[in-house]
PDB file of C-alpha atoms in Angstrom:
ATOM      1  CA  LYS A   1       0.148  -0.315  -0.094  1.00 69.00           C
ATOM      2  CA  ALA A   2       1.154   3.209  -1.004  1.00 81.00           C
ATOM      3  CA  GLY A   3       1.891   5.820   2.018  1.00 92.00           C
ATOM      4  CA  VAL A   4       0.749   9.258   2.726  1.00 95.00           C
ATOM      5  CA  THR A   5       1.952  12.082   0.255  1.00 96.00           C
ATOM      6  CA  GLN A   6       2.393  15.618   0.157  1.00 97.00           C
ATOM      7  CA  THR A   7       3.181  17.699  -2.167  1.00 97.00           C
ATOM      8  CA  PRO A   8       4.853  20.101  -2.793  1.00 97.00           C
ATOM      9  CA  ARG A   9       7.466  18.955  -0.529  1.00 96.00           C
ATOM     10  CA  TYR A  10       9.335  22.353  -0.156  1.00 96.00           C
ATOM     11  CA  LEU A  11       7.636  25.731  -1.186  1.00 96.00           C
ATOM     12  CA  ILE A  12       9.270  29.054  -0.363  1.00 97.00           C
ATOM     13  CA  LYS A  13       6.858  32.533  -0.123  1.00 97.00           C
ATOM     14  CA  THR A  14       6.974  35.999   1.061  1.00 97.00           C
ATOM     15  CA  ARG A  15       4.953  37.408   3.254  1.00 97.00           C
ATOM     16  CA  GLY A  16       1.451  38.312   2.641  1.00 97.00           C
ATOM     17  CA  GLN A  17       1.330  35.490  -0.167  1.00 97.00           C
ATOM     18  CA  GLN A  18      -1.108  32.537   0.693  1.00 97.00           C
ATOM     19  CA  VAL A  19      -0.792  28.707  -0.181  1.00 98.00           C
ATOM     20  CA  THR A  20      -1.966  25.702  -0.459  1.00 98.00           C
ATOM     21  CA  LEU A  21      -0.732  22.337   0.632  1.00 98.00           C
ATOM     22  CA  SER A  22      -2.002  19.213  -0.547  1.00 98.00           C
ATOM     23  CA  CYS A  23      -1.808  15.779   1.015  1.00 98.00           C
ATOM     24  CA  SER A  24      -2.863  12.801  -0.012  1.00 97.00           C
ATOM     25  CA  PRO A  25      -3.675   9.609   2.585  1.00 95.00           C
ATOM     26  CA  ILE A  26      -3.413   5.751   2.777  1.00 93.00           C
ATOM     27  CA  SER A  27      -5.729   4.268  -0.012  1.00 92.00           C
ATOM     28  CA  GLY A  28      -8.948   3.411   2.716  1.00 88.00           C
ATOM     29  CA  HIS A  29      -8.639   5.611   5.023  1.00 89.00           C
ATOM     30  CA  ARG A  30     -10.735   8.520   5.759  1.00 88.00           C
ATOM     31  CA  SER A  31      -9.098  10.751   8.675  1.00 88.00           C
ATOM     32  CA  VAL A  32      -6.519  13.328   8.292  1.00 92.00           C
ATOM     33  CA  SER A  33      -5.461  15.131  10.088  1.00 93.00           C
ATOM     34  CA  TRP A  34      -2.827  18.134   9.387  1.00 96.00           C
ATOM     35  CA  TYR A  35       0.360  19.494  11.767  1.00 95.00           C
ATOM     36  CA  GLN A  36       2.472  22.196  12.234  1.00 96.00           C
ATOM     37  CA  GLN A  37       6.120  21.461  12.884  1.00 94.00           C
ATOM     38  CA  THR A  38       8.577  23.876  14.513  1.00 92.00           C
ATOM     39  CA  PRO A  39      12.130  23.674  16.647  1.00 86.00           C
ATOM     40  CA  GLY A  40      10.251  26.350  19.439  1.00 81.00           C
ATOM     41  CA  GLN A  41       6.622  24.879  19.742  1.00 82.00           C
ATOM     42  CA  GLY A  42       6.863  21.400  18.234  1.00 86.00           C
ATOM     43  CA  LEU A  43       3.909  19.333  17.040  1.00 90.00           C
ATOM     44  CA  GLN A  44       1.289  21.716  17.432  1.00 91.00           C
ATOM     45  CA  PHE A  45      -2.358  19.971  15.699  1.00 90.00           C
ATOM     46  CA  LEU A  46      -4.209  22.293  12.942  1.00 94.00           C
ATOM     47  CA  PHE A  47      -7.158  20.530  12.369  1.00 90.00           C
ATOM     48  CA  GLU A  48      -8.653  16.472  11.577  1.00 90.00           C
ATOM     49  CA  TYR A  49     -10.967  16.143   8.696  1.00 91.00           C
ATOM     50  CA  PHE A  50     -13.109  12.861   8.375  1.00 88.00           C
ATOM     51  CA  SER A  51     -15.746  12.045   5.135  1.00 87.00           C
ATOM     52  CA  GLU A  52     -15.307  15.247   4.515  1.00 92.00           C
ATOM     53  CA  THR A  53     -16.307  17.310   7.799  1.00 91.00           C
ATOM     54  CA  GLN A  54     -13.789  19.158  10.124  1.00 91.00           C
ATOM     55  CA  ARG A  55     -14.360  16.693  12.945  1.00 84.00           C
ATOM     56  CA  ASN A  56     -11.387  18.887  14.786  1.00 83.00           C
ATOM     57  CA  LYS A  57      -9.595  22.088  15.315  1.00 88.00           C
ATOM     58  CA  GLY A  58      -6.758  22.831  17.096  1.00 88.00           C
ATOM     59  CA  ASN A  59      -5.685  26.834  18.478  1.00 89.00           C
ATOM     60  CA  PHE A  60      -4.848  28.016  15.224  1.00 94.00           C
ATOM     61  CA  PRO A  61      -6.074  31.991  13.696  1.00 95.00           C
ATOM     62  CA  GLY A  62      -8.274  31.853  10.883  1.00 95.00           C
ATOM     63  CA  ARG A  63      -6.017  32.179   7.944  1.00 97.00           C
ATOM     64  CA  PHE A  64      -5.106  27.943   8.436  1.00 97.00           C
ATOM     65  CA  SER A  65      -8.113  26.433   6.650  1.00 96.00           C
ATOM     66  CA  GLY A  66      -8.323  23.001   5.303  1.00 96.00           C
ATOM     67  CA  ARG A  67     -10.462  20.846   2.982  1.00 97.00           C
ATOM     68  CA  GLN A  68     -11.024  17.319   2.065  1.00 97.00           C
ATOM     69  CA  PHE A  69     -12.367  16.283  -0.887  1.00 96.00           C
ATOM     70  CA  SER A  70     -14.423  13.636  -1.330  1.00 95.00           C
ATOM     71  CA  ASN A  71     -11.807  10.657  -2.563  1.00 94.00           C
ATOM     72  CA  SER A  72     -10.094  11.507   0.995  1.00 94.00           C
ATOM     73  CA  ARG A  73      -6.990  13.523  -0.380  1.00 97.00           C
ATOM     74  CA  SER A  74      -6.748  16.541   1.917  1.00 97.00           C
ATOM     75  CA  GLU A  75      -5.738  20.234   1.037  1.00 98.00           C
ATOM     76  CA  MET A  76      -4.018  22.878   3.893  1.00 98.00           C
ATOM     77  CA  ASN A  77      -4.508  26.716   3.271  1.00 98.00           C
ATOM     78  CA  VAL A  78      -2.171  29.488   5.110  1.00 97.00           C
ATOM     79  CA  SER A  79      -3.726  32.943   3.616  1.00 95.00           C
ATOM     80  CA  THR A  80      -1.435  36.337   4.461  1.00 96.00           C
ATOM     81  CA  LEU A  81       1.676  34.180   5.287  1.00 97.00           C
ATOM     82  CA  GLU A  82       3.432  35.371   8.277  1.00 97.00           C
ATOM     83  CA  LEU A  83       6.894  35.009   9.120  1.00 96.00           C
ATOM     84  CA  GLY A  84       6.288  32.977  12.315  1.00 95.00           C
ATOM     85  CA  ASP A  85       4.706  30.106   9.428  1.00 97.00           C
ATOM     86  CA  SER A  86       7.969  29.038   8.626  1.00 97.00           C
ATOM     87  CA  ALA A  87       7.059  25.410   9.891  1.00 97.00           C
ATOM     88  CA  LEU A  88       7.287  21.907   9.132  1.00 96.00           C
ATOM     89  CA  TYR A  89       3.754  20.289   7.746  1.00 97.00           C
ATOM     90  CA  LEU A  90       3.020  17.334   8.574  1.00 96.00           C
ATOM     91  CA  CYS A  91      -0.054  15.249   7.604  1.00 96.00           C
ATOM     92  CA  ALA A  92      -1.034  12.648   8.392  1.00 94.00           C
ATOM     93  CA  SER A  93      -3.811   9.773   7.892  1.00 92.00           C
ATOM     94  CA  SER A  94      -5.844   7.366   9.938  1.00 87.00           C
ATOM     95  CA  SER A  95      -8.333   4.280   9.616  1.00 81.00           C
ATOM     96  CA  TYR A  96     -10.468   5.283  12.476  1.00 66.00           C
ATOM     97  CA  GLY A  97     -14.585   5.121  12.201  1.00 56.00           C
ATOM     98  CA  LEU A  98     -13.664   1.808  10.002  1.00 50.00           C
ATOM     99  CA  ALA A  99     -12.118  -0.806  12.460  1.00 46.00           C
ATOM    100  CA  GLY A 100     -10.953  -1.712  15.775  1.00 48.00           C
ATOM    101  CA  ALA A 101      -8.423  -0.366  17.716  1.00 46.00           C
ATOM    102  CA  LEU A 102      -6.107   0.074  14.941  1.00 47.00           C
ATOM    103  CA  GLY A 103      -7.958   2.677  13.643  1.00 52.00           C
ATOM    104  CA  ASN A 104      -6.314   5.200  15.718  1.00 67.00           C
ATOM    105  CA  GLU A 105      -2.016   4.610  14.909  1.00 80.00           C
ATOM    106  CA  GLN A 106      -2.063   8.022  12.348  1.00 87.00           C
ATOM    107  CA  PHE A 107       0.243   7.111   9.798  1.00 91.00           C
ATOM    108  CA  PHE A 108       2.632  10.632   9.033  1.00 94.00           C
ATOM    109  CA  GLY A 109       4.084  12.204   5.744  1.00 96.00           C
ATOM    110  CA  PRO A 110       7.216  12.931   4.896  1.00 95.00           C
ATOM    111  CA  GLY A 111       5.976  16.337   5.132  1.00 96.00           C
ATOM    112  CA  THR A 112       6.002  20.232   3.628  1.00 97.00           C
ATOM    113  CA  ARG A 113       8.901  22.475   4.610  1.00 96.00           C
ATOM    114  CA  LEU A 114       6.893  25.750   4.318  1.00 97.00           C
ATOM    115  CA  THR A 115      10.140  28.903   4.146  1.00 97.00           C
ATOM    116  CA  VAL A 116       8.280  32.467   4.468  1.00 97.00           C
ATOM    117  CA  LEU A 117      10.273  35.393   3.752  1.00 96.00           C
TER     118      LEU A 117
ATOM    119  CA  ALA B   1      -7.268  18.885  28.060  1.00 73.00           C
ATOM    120  CA  GLN B   2      -5.318  16.009  27.751  1.00 81.00           C
ATOM    121  CA  THR B   3      -1.780  17.255  28.113  1.00 90.00           C
ATOM    122  CA  VAL B   4       1.755  15.018  27.358  1.00 95.00           C
ATOM    123  CA  THR B   5       4.856  15.377  29.398  1.00 96.00           C
ATOM    124  CA  GLN B   6       8.036  14.067  28.530  1.00 96.00           C
ATOM    125  CA  SER B   7      10.777  15.917  30.585  1.00 95.00           C
ATOM    126  CA  GLN B   8      14.449  14.707  28.752  1.00 96.00           C
ATOM    127  CA  PRO B   9      14.479  16.925  25.781  1.00 95.00           C
ATOM    128  CA  GLU B  10      17.652  15.533  25.037  1.00 96.00           C
ATOM    129  CA  MET B  11      19.037  11.895  26.190  1.00 97.00           C
ATOM    130  CA  SER B  12      22.492   9.865  24.996  1.00 97.00           C
ATOM    131  CA  VAL B  13      23.335   6.036  24.823  1.00 97.00           C
ATOM    132  CA  GLN B  14      26.286   4.091  24.226  1.00 97.00           C
ATOM    133  CA  GLU B  15      25.253   1.344  21.062  1.00 97.00           C
ATOM    134  CA  ALA B  16      24.631  -2.080  22.201  1.00 97.00           C
ATOM    135  CA  GLU B  17      23.247  -0.397  25.636  1.00 97.00           C
ATOM    136  CA  THR B  18      20.041   0.259  27.098  1.00 98.00           C
ATOM    137  CA  VAL B  19      18.325   3.368  26.796  1.00 98.00           C
ATOM    138  CA  THR B  20      14.837   4.930  29.283  1.00 98.00           C
ATOM    139  CA  LEU B  21      12.929   7.631  27.897  1.00 98.00           C
ATOM    140  CA  SER B  22       9.861   9.033  30.202  1.00 98.00           C
ATOM    141  CA  CYS B  23       6.626  10.364  28.966  1.00 98.00           C
ATOM    142  CA  THR B  24       3.686  11.427  31.517  1.00 97.00           C
ATOM    143  CA  TYR B  25       0.515  12.009  30.607  1.00 96.00           C
ATOM    144  CA  ASP B  26      -2.860  14.155  31.775  1.00 94.00           C
ATOM    145  CA  THR B  27      -6.310  13.067  31.503  1.00 90.00           C
ATOM    146  CA  SER B  28      -9.790  11.795  33.445  1.00 88.00           C
ATOM    147  CA  GLU B  29     -10.399   9.543  30.946  1.00 86.00           C
ATOM    148  CA  SER B  30     -10.014   5.907  31.426  1.00 85.00           C
ATOM    149  CA  ASP B  31     -10.037   4.476  27.718  1.00 85.00           C
ATOM    150  CA  TYR B  32      -7.306   5.682  25.237  1.00 88.00           C
ATOM    151  CA  TYR B  33      -4.476   4.555  23.638  1.00 89.00           C
ATOM    152  CA  LEU B  34      -0.855   6.421  24.193  1.00 93.00           C
ATOM    153  CA  PHE B  35       1.732   5.492  21.581  1.00 93.00           C
ATOM    154  CA  TRP B  36       5.425   6.246  20.516  1.00 96.00           C
ATOM    155  CA  TYR B  37       6.245   7.894  17.184  1.00 96.00           C
ATOM    156  CA  LYS B  38      10.290   8.117  15.688  1.00 96.00           C
ATOM    157  CA  GLN B  39      11.357  10.837  13.408  1.00 95.00           C
ATOM    158  CA  PRO B  40      14.787  10.666  12.603  1.00 93.00           C
ATOM    159  CA  PRO B  41      16.516  13.788  10.707  1.00 88.00           C
ATOM    160  CA  SER B  42      14.697  14.588   7.627  1.00 81.00           C
ATOM    161  CA  ARG B  43      12.685  11.736   7.653  1.00 85.00           C
ATOM    162  CA  GLN B  44       9.457  10.341   8.345  1.00 89.00           C
ATOM    163  CA  MET B  45       7.474  10.166  11.744  1.00 93.00           C
ATOM    164  CA  ILE B  46       6.447   6.283  12.095  1.00 93.00           C
ATOM    165  CA  LEU B  47       5.191   4.072  15.236  1.00 93.00           C
ATOM    166  CA  VAL B  48       7.028   2.230  17.224  1.00 95.00           C
ATOM    167  CA  ILE B  49       5.058   0.541  19.637  1.00 94.00           C
ATOM    168  CA  ARG B  50       1.398   1.800  20.835  1.00 92.00           C
ATOM    169  CA  GLN B  51      -0.300   0.689  24.555  1.00 92.00           C
ATOM    170  CA  GLU B  52      -4.249   0.295  24.778  1.00 89.00           C
ATOM    171  CA  ALA B  53      -4.858   1.793  28.187  1.00 89.00           C
ATOM    172  CA  TYR B  54      -7.129  -1.601  28.555  1.00 87.00           C
ATOM    173  CA  LYS B  55      -4.211  -3.661  28.516  1.00 86.00           C
ATOM    174  CA  GLN B  56      -2.073  -3.964  31.553  1.00 84.00           C
ATOM    175  CA  GLN B  57       0.236  -6.255  29.492  1.00 89.00           C
ATOM    176  CA  ASN B  58       3.446  -4.140  28.808  1.00 92.00           C
ATOM    177  CA  ALA B  59       3.047  -3.671  24.481  1.00 90.00           C
ATOM    178  CA  THR B  60       6.950  -4.901  23.623  1.00 90.00           C
ATOM    179  CA  GLU B  61       7.985  -4.575  19.297  1.00 90.00           C
ATOM    180  CA  ASN B  62      11.161  -6.406  19.485  1.00 94.00           C
ATOM    181  CA  ARG B  63      13.641  -4.549  21.115  1.00 96.00           C
ATOM    182  CA  PHE B  64      11.487  -1.909  22.373  1.00 97.00           C
ATOM    183  CA  SER B  65       9.174  -2.172  25.409  1.00 96.00           C
ATOM    184  CA  VAL B  66       7.094   0.041  27.372  1.00 96.00           C
ATOM    185  CA  ASN B  67       6.427   0.177  31.307  1.00 96.00           C
ATOM    186  CA  PHE B  68       3.165   1.438  31.473  1.00 96.00           C
ATOM    187  CA  GLN B  69       1.788   2.570  35.094  1.00 95.00           C
ATOM    188  CA  LYS B  70      -2.235   3.897  34.290  1.00 94.00           C
ATOM    189  CA  ALA B  71      -2.155   4.728  38.052  1.00 94.00           C
ATOM    190  CA  ALA B  72       0.835   7.174  37.452  1.00 95.00           C
ATOM    191  CA  LYS B  73       0.340   7.741  34.138  1.00 95.00           C
ATOM    192  CA  SER B  74       3.181   7.393  32.679  1.00 96.00           C
ATOM    193  CA  PHE B  75       4.492   5.112  29.933  1.00 97.00           C
ATOM    194  CA  SER B  76       8.543   5.250  29.341  1.00 97.00           C
ATOM    195  CA  LEU B  77       9.985   3.449  26.065  1.00 98.00           C
ATOM    196  CA  LYS B  78      13.205   1.179  26.359  1.00 98.00           C
ATOM    197  CA  ILE B  79      15.235   1.010  24.318  1.00 98.00           C
ATOM    198  CA  SER B  80      17.381  -2.366  24.140  1.00 97.00           C
ATOM    199  CA  ASP B  81      20.287  -3.479  22.133  1.00 97.00           C
ATOM    200  CA  SER B  82      20.548   0.713  21.264  1.00 97.00           C
ATOM    201  CA  GLN B  83      21.567   1.004  17.467  1.00 97.00           C
ATOM    202  CA  LEU B  84      23.361   3.687  15.119  1.00 96.00           C
ATOM    203  CA  GLY B  85      19.587   4.254  13.451  1.00 95.00           C
ATOM    204  CA  ASP B  86      17.811   4.696  16.186  1.00 97.00           C
ATOM    205  CA  ALA B  87      19.039   8.133  16.370  1.00 97.00           C
ATOM    206  CA  ALA B  88      16.205   9.846  15.966  1.00 97.00           C
ATOM    207  CA  MET B  89      13.361  12.342  17.848  1.00 96.00           C
ATOM    208  CA  TYR B  90      11.267  10.626  19.923  1.00 97.00           C
ATOM    209  CA  PHE B  91       7.636  11.821  20.565  1.00 96.00           C
ATOM    210  CA  CYS B  92       5.486  10.833  22.961  1.00 96.00           C
ATOM    211  CA  ALA B  93       1.330  10.475  22.031  1.00 93.00           C
ATOM    212  CA  TYR B  94      -1.621  10.147  23.823  1.00 91.00           C
ATOM    213  CA  ARG B  95      -5.042   9.659  21.874  1.00 86.00           C
ATOM    214  CA  SER B  96      -8.610   9.133  23.818  1.00 80.00           C
ATOM    215  CA  ASP B  97     -10.864   6.095  22.551  1.00 72.00           C
ATOM    216  CA  GLY B  98     -14.328   8.261  21.896  1.00 67.00           C
ATOM    217  CA  TYR B  99     -15.284   9.534  18.250  1.00 62.00           C
ATOM    218  CA  GLY B 100     -13.642  12.880  17.180  1.00 62.00           C
ATOM    219  CA  GLN B 101     -10.765  12.820  19.591  1.00 69.00           C
ATOM    220  CA  ASN B 102      -7.852  14.469  18.153  1.00 74.00           C
ATOM    221  CA  PHE B 103      -3.780  12.909  19.148  1.00 83.00           C
ATOM    222  CA  VAL B 104      -1.718  15.129  21.583  1.00 89.00           C
ATOM    223  CA  PHE B 105       1.878  15.208  21.321  1.00 92.00           C
ATOM    224  CA  GLY B 106       4.650  15.444  24.291  1.00 94.00           C
ATOM    225  CA  PRO B 107       7.626  18.093  22.956  1.00 94.00           C
ATOM    226  CA  GLY B 108       9.746  15.109  22.212  1.00 95.00           C
ATOM    227  CA  THR B 109      13.230  13.770  23.608  1.00 96.00           C
ATOM    228  CA  ARG B 110      15.950  14.197  20.963  1.00 96.00           C
ATOM    229  CA  LEU B 111      17.859  10.740  21.337  1.00 97.00           C
ATOM    230  CA  SER B 112      21.523  10.110  20.051  1.00 97.00           C
ATOM    231  CA  VAL B 113      23.414   6.964  19.547  1.00 97.00           C
ATOM    232  CA  LEU B 114      26.798   6.998  20.344  1.00 96.00           C
ATOM    233  CA  PRO B 115      29.663   4.567  18.646  1.00 94.00           C
TER     234      PRO B 115
END
């Protein structure tokens, strides 16, 4: 089975621009979560989507948004970029909701490294 | 809200030796899952081991084992016969059992393995 894929892997933007990141979960997984990882703040939860619905949201400003499509692929958008948005953005998928305890495990993608200049 | 604490920002171990990484968590739930994830430098995060809170037996995966103390809310990871490839950032994570529960990660412990 193919793993979680994220595109692009690297991105350089300037302040004020917007960016869209993409995540394709493992086939059959309907839950997709997004995290921001920085050296200072560690892994911070952004939001989770399940069957095209946002099920959970972390404590991030409204500039951060996401969506999920019917094929479970997810996109994350950040508008009006700030220098502090520079981070590794990780996507993780899970089969949660389908069957048993194993569904609680998350599988991570390689991440998108966003640099804001 | 649940929190996960890893009190050791950095640790080192000699190759072939044993090391234990600490993790404590705070929750009022009775059913939940605990995980250790490994993130090697510039590489993908992968699951090392998982533990269901309702199971008293400690999980084991080859050289990796946990010491799960539910009453103390402690979940430590023991790595035996450490190898150079074990060098990574290790994250302890918690997820309660229930619809719509997200993962809560600890700040991580950076493990160095010395040859």
